Coordinates of C-alpha atoms in Angstrom, one line a residue:
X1 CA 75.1 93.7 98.3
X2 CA 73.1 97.0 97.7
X3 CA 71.6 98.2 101.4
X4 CA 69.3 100.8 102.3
X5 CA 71.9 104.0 102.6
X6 CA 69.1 106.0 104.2
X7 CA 68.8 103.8 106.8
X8 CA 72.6 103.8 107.4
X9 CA 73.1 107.5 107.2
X10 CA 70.1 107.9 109.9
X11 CA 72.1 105.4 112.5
X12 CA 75.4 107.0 111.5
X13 CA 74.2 110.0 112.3
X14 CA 72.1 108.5 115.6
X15 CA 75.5 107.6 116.8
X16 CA 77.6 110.5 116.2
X17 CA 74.3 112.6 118.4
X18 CA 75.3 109.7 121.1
X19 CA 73.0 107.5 120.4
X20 CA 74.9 103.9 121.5
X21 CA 72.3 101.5 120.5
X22 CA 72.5 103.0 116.3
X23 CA 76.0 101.8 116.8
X24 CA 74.3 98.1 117.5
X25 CA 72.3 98.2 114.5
X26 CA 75.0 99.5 112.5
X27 CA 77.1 96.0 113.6
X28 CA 74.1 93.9 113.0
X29 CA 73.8 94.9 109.5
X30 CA 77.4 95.5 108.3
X31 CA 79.6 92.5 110.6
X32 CA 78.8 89.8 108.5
X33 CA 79.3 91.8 105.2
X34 CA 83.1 93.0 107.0
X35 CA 83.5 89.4 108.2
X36 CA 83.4 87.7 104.4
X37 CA 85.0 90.6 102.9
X38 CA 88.0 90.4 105.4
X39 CA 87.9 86.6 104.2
X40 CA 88.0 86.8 100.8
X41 CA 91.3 88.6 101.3
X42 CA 92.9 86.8 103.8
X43 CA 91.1 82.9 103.5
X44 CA 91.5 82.9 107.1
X45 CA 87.8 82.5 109.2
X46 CA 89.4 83.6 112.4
X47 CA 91.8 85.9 111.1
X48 CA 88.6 87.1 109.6
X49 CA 86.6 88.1 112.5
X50 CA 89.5 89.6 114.0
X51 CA 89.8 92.1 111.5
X52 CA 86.3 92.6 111.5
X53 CA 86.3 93.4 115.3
X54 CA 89.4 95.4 114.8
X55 CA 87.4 97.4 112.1
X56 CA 84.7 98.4 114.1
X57 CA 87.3 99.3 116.9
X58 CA 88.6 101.7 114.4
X59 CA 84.7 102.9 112.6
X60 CA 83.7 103.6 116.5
X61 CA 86.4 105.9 117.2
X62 CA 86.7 107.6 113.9
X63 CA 83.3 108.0 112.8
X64 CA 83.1 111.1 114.2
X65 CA 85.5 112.0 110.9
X66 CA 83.5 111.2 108.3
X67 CA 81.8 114.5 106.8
X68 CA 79.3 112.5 104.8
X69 CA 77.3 109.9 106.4
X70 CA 76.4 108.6 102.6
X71 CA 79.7 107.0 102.4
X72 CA 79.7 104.8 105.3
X73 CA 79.7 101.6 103.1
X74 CA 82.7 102.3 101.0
X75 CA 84.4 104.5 103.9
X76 CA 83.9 101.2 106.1
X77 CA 84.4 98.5 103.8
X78 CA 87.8 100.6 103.2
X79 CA 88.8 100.6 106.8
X80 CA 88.3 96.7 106.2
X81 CA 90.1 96.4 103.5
X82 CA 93.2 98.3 104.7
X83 CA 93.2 96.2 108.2
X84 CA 92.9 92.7 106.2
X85 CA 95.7 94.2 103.7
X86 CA 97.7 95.0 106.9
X87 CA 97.6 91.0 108.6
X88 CA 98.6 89.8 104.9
X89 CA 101.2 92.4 104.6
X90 CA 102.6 91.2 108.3
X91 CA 102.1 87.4 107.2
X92 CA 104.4 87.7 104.5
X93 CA 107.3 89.7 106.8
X94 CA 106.7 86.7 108.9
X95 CA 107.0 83.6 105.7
X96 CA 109.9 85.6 104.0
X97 CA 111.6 85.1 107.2
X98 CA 111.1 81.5 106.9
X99 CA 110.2 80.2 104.3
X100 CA 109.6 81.6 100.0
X101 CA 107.3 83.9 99.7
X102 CA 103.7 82.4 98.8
X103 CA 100.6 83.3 96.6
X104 CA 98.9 84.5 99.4
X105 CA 95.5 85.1 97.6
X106 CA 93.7 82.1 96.5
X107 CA 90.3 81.9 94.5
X108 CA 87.8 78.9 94.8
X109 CA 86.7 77.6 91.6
X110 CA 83.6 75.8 91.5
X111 CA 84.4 72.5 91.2
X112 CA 82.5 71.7 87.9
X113 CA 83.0 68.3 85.5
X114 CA 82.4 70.1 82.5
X115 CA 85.2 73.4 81.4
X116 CA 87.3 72.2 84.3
X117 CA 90.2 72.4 82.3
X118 CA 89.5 75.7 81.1
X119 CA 88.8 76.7 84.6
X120 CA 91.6 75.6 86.1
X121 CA 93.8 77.8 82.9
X122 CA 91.8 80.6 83.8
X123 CA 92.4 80.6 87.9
X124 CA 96.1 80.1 86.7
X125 CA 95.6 83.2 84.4
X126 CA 94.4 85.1 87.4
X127 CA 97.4 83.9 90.1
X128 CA 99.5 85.2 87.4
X129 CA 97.9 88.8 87.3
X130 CA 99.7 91.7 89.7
X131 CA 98.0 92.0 92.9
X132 CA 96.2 95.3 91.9
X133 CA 95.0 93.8 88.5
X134 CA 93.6 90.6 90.7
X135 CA 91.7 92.6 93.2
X136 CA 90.2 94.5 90.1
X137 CA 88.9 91.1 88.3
X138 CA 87.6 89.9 91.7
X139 CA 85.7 93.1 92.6
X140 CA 84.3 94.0 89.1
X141 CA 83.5 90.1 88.0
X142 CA 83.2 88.2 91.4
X143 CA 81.8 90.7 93.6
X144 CA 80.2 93.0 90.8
X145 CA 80.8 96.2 92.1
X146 CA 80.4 99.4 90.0
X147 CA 83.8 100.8 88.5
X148 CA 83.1 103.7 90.4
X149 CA 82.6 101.8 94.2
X150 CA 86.0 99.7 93.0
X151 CA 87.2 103.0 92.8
X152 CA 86.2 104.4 96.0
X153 CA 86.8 101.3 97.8
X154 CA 90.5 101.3 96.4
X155 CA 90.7 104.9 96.9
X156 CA 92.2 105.3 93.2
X157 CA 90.3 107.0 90.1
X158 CA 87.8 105.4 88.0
X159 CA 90.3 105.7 85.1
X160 CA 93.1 103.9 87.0
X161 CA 90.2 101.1 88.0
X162 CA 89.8 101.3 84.1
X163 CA 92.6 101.2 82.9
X164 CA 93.4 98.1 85.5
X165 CA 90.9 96.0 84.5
X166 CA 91.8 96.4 81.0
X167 CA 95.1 95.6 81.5
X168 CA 93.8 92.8 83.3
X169 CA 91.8 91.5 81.0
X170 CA 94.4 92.0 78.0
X171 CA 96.8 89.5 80.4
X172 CA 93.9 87.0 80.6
X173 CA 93.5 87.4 77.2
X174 CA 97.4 86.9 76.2
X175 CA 98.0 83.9 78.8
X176 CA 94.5 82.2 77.9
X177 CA 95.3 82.1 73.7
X178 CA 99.4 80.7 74.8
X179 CA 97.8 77.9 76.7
X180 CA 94.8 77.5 74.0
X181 CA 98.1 76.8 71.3
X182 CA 99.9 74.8 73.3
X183 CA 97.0 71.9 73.5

């Protein structure tokens, strides 16, 4: 996950001088990164590129804003993040309509023999979590961002993305030692 931020701040700042084909390069290196990150929100591969295309719809005409080209990762992956946020936000207006409203944020367990059981507890453990304590757990353990890039990604403090994860593990903790007793 770590990219050369020189090399971004030099085609962010390519494109901003007019520059259309940094723009290009920009794409080539971050689509695929916005596509899976857009997916491990919404679980949706089409859904996925959409917001991706949307998000560079949106980076093209507002990069002009952004003061400091260093930030382009999390200022971008945020933009992402937001958009995906936005279709699972609409999804559920549309389900609640119809039909109870869903988990609508799955993980994929590796389908082990061995600890299955135990895995299974724990991706229970996790569905139980808030929303903001599950994105947490998934960024810092899954995704093994920094406490500070959760933050800025999130756009909260580093002692909020602290004191979340904390929480969130305290919950695992709790819910994990219940279903230990009860085999």
């Amino acid at each position: 996950m770590k990219r050369d931020r020189t090399l971004d701040v030099k085609l962010v700042e390519a494109y901003k001088a007019g520059d259309q084909k940094a723009m290009a390069t920009l794409v080539k290196r971050w689509h695929l990164t916005f596509c899976k990150k857009a997916y491990w929100i919404l679980k949706d591969a089409h859904l996925s590129k959409d917001v991706a295309q949307d998000s560079w719809r949106i980076i093209m005409n507002k990069l002009h804003t952004l003061q400091n080209p260093e930030q382009f990762e999390s200022w971008s992956l945020r933009i992402v993040y937001n958009k995906a946020m936005d279709v699972l936000r609409q999804q559920s207006r549309d389900r609640s309509k119809k039909y109870e409203i869903k988990d609508s944020i799955t993980y994929a367990v590796e389908d082990y023999d061995e600890h299955l059981e135990l895995k299974g507890a724990l991706l229970k453990a996790i569905k139980g979590l808030s929303s903001q304590h599950q994105h947490v757990i998934k960024l810092f353990y899954l995704e093994e961002y920094s406490l500070k890039e959760i933050s800025e990604l999130l756009e909260i403090s580093v002692g909020t993305t602290k004191s979340r994860l904390f929480h969130a593990r305290e919950k695992l903790k709790q819910t994990l030692k219940i279903i230990n007793y009860e085999n």
